[in-house]
Coordinates of C-alpha atoms in Angstrom, one line a residue:
M17 CA 27.9 15.8 -3.5
T18 CA 25.8 16.9 -6.5
D19 CA 22.7 15.5 -8.0
T20 CA 24.8 13.9 -10.8
D21 CA 27.1 12.0 -8.4
E22 CA 26.5 8.3 -8.6
I23 CA 26.3 6.1 -5.5
P24 CA 26.9 2.4 -5.5
I25 CA 24.1 0.4 -3.9
R26 CA 23.6 -3.2 -3.1
F27 CA 20.2 -4.5 -2.3
T28 CA 17.9 -7.4 -2.9
L29 CA 15.2 -6.9 -5.6
N30 CA 12.5 -9.5 -5.8
K31 CA 14.8 -12.1 -4.1
S32 CA 17.7 -11.4 -6.4
P33 CA 20.8 -9.5 -5.3
K34 CA 21.5 -6.3 -7.2
N35 CA 24.6 -4.1 -7.4
I36 CA 24.0 -0.8 -9.3
F37 CA 25.0 2.8 -9.3
C38 CA 22.3 5.4 -9.0
K39 CA 22.2 9.2 -8.9
S40 CA 22.1 10.7 -5.4
T41 CA 18.7 12.3 -6.3
E42 CA 17.2 9.2 -7.9
T43 CA 14.0 7.9 -6.5
L44 CA 13.4 4.2 -6.0
L45 CA 10.5 4.4 -8.4
S46 CA 12.7 5.8 -11.2
L47 CA 15.3 3.2 -10.5
L48 CA 12.8 0.4 -10.7
R49 CA 11.1 1.6 -13.8
E50 CA 14.0 3.0 -15.8
G51 CA 17.0 1.0 -14.3
F52 CA 15.3 -2.4 -14.1
G53 CA 12.4 -2.2 -16.5
L54 CA 9.9 -3.0 -13.7
T55 CA 6.9 -1.0 -14.7
G56 CA 4.3 -2.4 -12.3
S57 CA 4.7 0.4 -9.9
K58 CA 3.3 3.6 -11.4
R59 CA 4.1 7.3 -11.0
G60 CA 0.7 8.7 -10.1
C61 CA 0.7 11.8 -8.0
N62 CA 4.5 11.7 -7.4
Q63 CA 3.7 13.1 -3.9
G64 CA 3.1 9.8 -2.0
L65 CA -0.7 10.4 -1.8
C66 CA -2.2 7.9 -4.4
G67 CA -0.3 4.7 -3.5
A68 CA 0.2 3.6 -7.1
C69 CA 4.0 3.4 -6.5
T70 CA 3.9 1.3 -3.4
V71 CA 6.5 -1.4 -2.9
L72 CA 7.7 -3.5 0.0
I73 CA 10.9 -2.4 1.6
D74 CA 12.0 -4.9 4.3
G75 CA 8.5 -6.2 4.2
N76 CA 6.8 -2.8 4.9
P77 CA 4.7 -0.9 2.3
M78 CA 6.5 2.2 1.2
R79 CA 6.0 4.9 -1.5
S80 CA 8.7 4.4 -4.0
C81 CA 8.2 7.9 -5.4
L82 CA 9.3 9.4 -2.1
T83 CA 12.0 6.9 -1.3
M84 CA 15.5 7.8 -2.4
A85 CA 17.1 4.8 -4.2
A86 CA 20.3 5.2 -2.2
T87 CA 18.4 4.5 1.0
C88 CA 17.7 1.0 -0.1
N89 CA 21.3 0.0 0.2
G90 CA 21.4 -3.3 2.2
R91 CA 17.6 -3.6 2.1
D92 CA 15.1 -6.0 0.6
V93 CA 12.8 -4.5 -2.0
E94 CA 9.8 -6.4 -3.4
T95 CA 7.6 -5.1 -6.3
V96 CA 4.4 -6.5 -7.7
E97 CA 6.5 -8.4 -10.3
G98 CA 8.1 -10.2 -7.4
L99 CA 4.8 -11.6 -6.2
L100 CA 4.5 -14.1 -9.1
E101 CA 4.7 -17.7 -8.1
N102 CA 6.4 -20.0 -10.6
G103 CA 5.5 -17.5 -13.3
K104 CA 1.9 -17.4 -12.3
L105 CA -0.1 -14.7 -10.5
S106 CA -0.2 -15.1 -6.7
V107 CA -3.5 -16.2 -5.1
L108 CA -4.2 -12.5 -4.3
Q109 CA -3.4 -11.3 -7.7
Q110 CA -5.7 -13.9 -9.3
A111 CA -8.5 -13.1 -6.8
L112 CA -8.2 -9.4 -7.8
V113 CA -8.5 -10.4 -11.5
D114 CA -11.4 -12.9 -10.8
S115 CA -13.4 -10.3 -8.8
G116 CA -13.0 -7.5 -11.3
G117 CA -11.0 -5.5 -8.8
V118 CA -8.4 -4.5 -11.4
Q119 CA -10.4 -2.5 -14.0
C120 CA -8.0 0.0 -15.6
G121 CA -5.1 -1.4 -13.6
F122 CA -3.3 1.8 -12.7
C123 CA -3.6 1.4 -8.9
T124 CA -3.5 -2.4 -9.0
A125 CA 0.2 -2.8 -8.2
G126 CA 0.1 -0.6 -5.2
V127 CA -3.1 -2.1 -3.9
T128 CA -1.8 -5.6 -4.4
I129 CA 1.4 -4.7 -2.5
A130 CA -0.6 -3.2 0.4
L131 CA -2.9 -6.2 0.6
T132 CA 0.0 -8.6 0.4
S133 CA 1.7 -6.9 3.3
L134 CA -1.6 -7.0 5.3
L135 CA -2.2 -10.7 4.6
R136 CA 1.4 -11.6 5.5
E137 CA 1.0 -9.8 8.8
D138 CA -2.6 -10.9 9.5
P139 CA -3.7 -13.9 7.3
K140 CA -7.4 -13.5 8.4
P141 CA -8.1 -9.8 8.4
D142 CA -11.7 -8.6 8.6
R143 CA -13.2 -6.1 6.2
T144 CA -12.3 -3.2 8.4
K145 CA -8.6 -4.1 8.5
I146 CA -8.7 -4.6 4.7
R147 CA -10.2 -1.2 4.2
E148 CA -7.6 0.3 6.6
A149 CA -4.8 -1.2 4.5
L150 CA -6.3 0.4 1.4
S151 CA -6.8 3.8 3.0
G152 CA -3.8 5.3 1.3
H153 CA -4.7 4.1 -2.2
L154 CA -6.8 5.9 -4.7
C155 CA -8.8 3.8 -7.1
R156 CA -11.2 5.6 -9.5
C157 CA -12.6 2.5 -11.2
T158 CA -13.7 -0.1 -8.8
G159 CA -15.1 1.7 -5.8
Y160 CA -13.0 -0.7 -3.6
V161 CA -15.9 -3.2 -3.0
K162 CA -14.4 -5.7 -5.5
I163 CA -10.9 -5.1 -4.2
V164 CA -12.1 -5.7 -0.6
D165 CA -14.1 -8.8 -1.7
A166 CA -10.9 -10.2 -3.4
A167 CA -8.8 -9.7 -0.3
E168 CA -11.5 -11.2 1.9
A169 CA -11.8 -14.3 -0.4
V170 CA -8.1 -15.1 0.0
A171 CA -7.9 -14.3 3.7
G172 CA -6.7 -17.4 5.4
K173 CA -5.4 -19.1 2.2
A174 CA -1.7 -19.9 1.9
G175 CA 0.5 -18.0 -0.6
S176 CA -1.6 -14.9 -0.7

């Protein structure tokens, strides 16, 4: 198999079944951005360190820049675009906007995905757990206080 060989994959993307061919060397990030036009996930460091490309795969936060698209065959992938509720921001997304926790926005998708995962697992996390969930995300603008405040504000509310 060469890097130009295409592999058929079937997976669920933001609750919608997808069938597509991808190159054997294509990352999930590339497929999402270039194949599906979903640009919320960002290519930051391209080494899995900054968290800007984080998506949920089978409910777990994963770095899409390090995930080969072909490994998503049969899996469920959720991006920040999939968090919209009836065309509106989720409770968490709105809280991040309201708190000023988005600023330049480059890290926002990854941060939102990480916090969504945390809140689904633990609807009432304390500030320590929130900070731990953010530990793999680099934000140069907010200093994390506003992001943590937003997550804390929605903790315990449905639909976060």
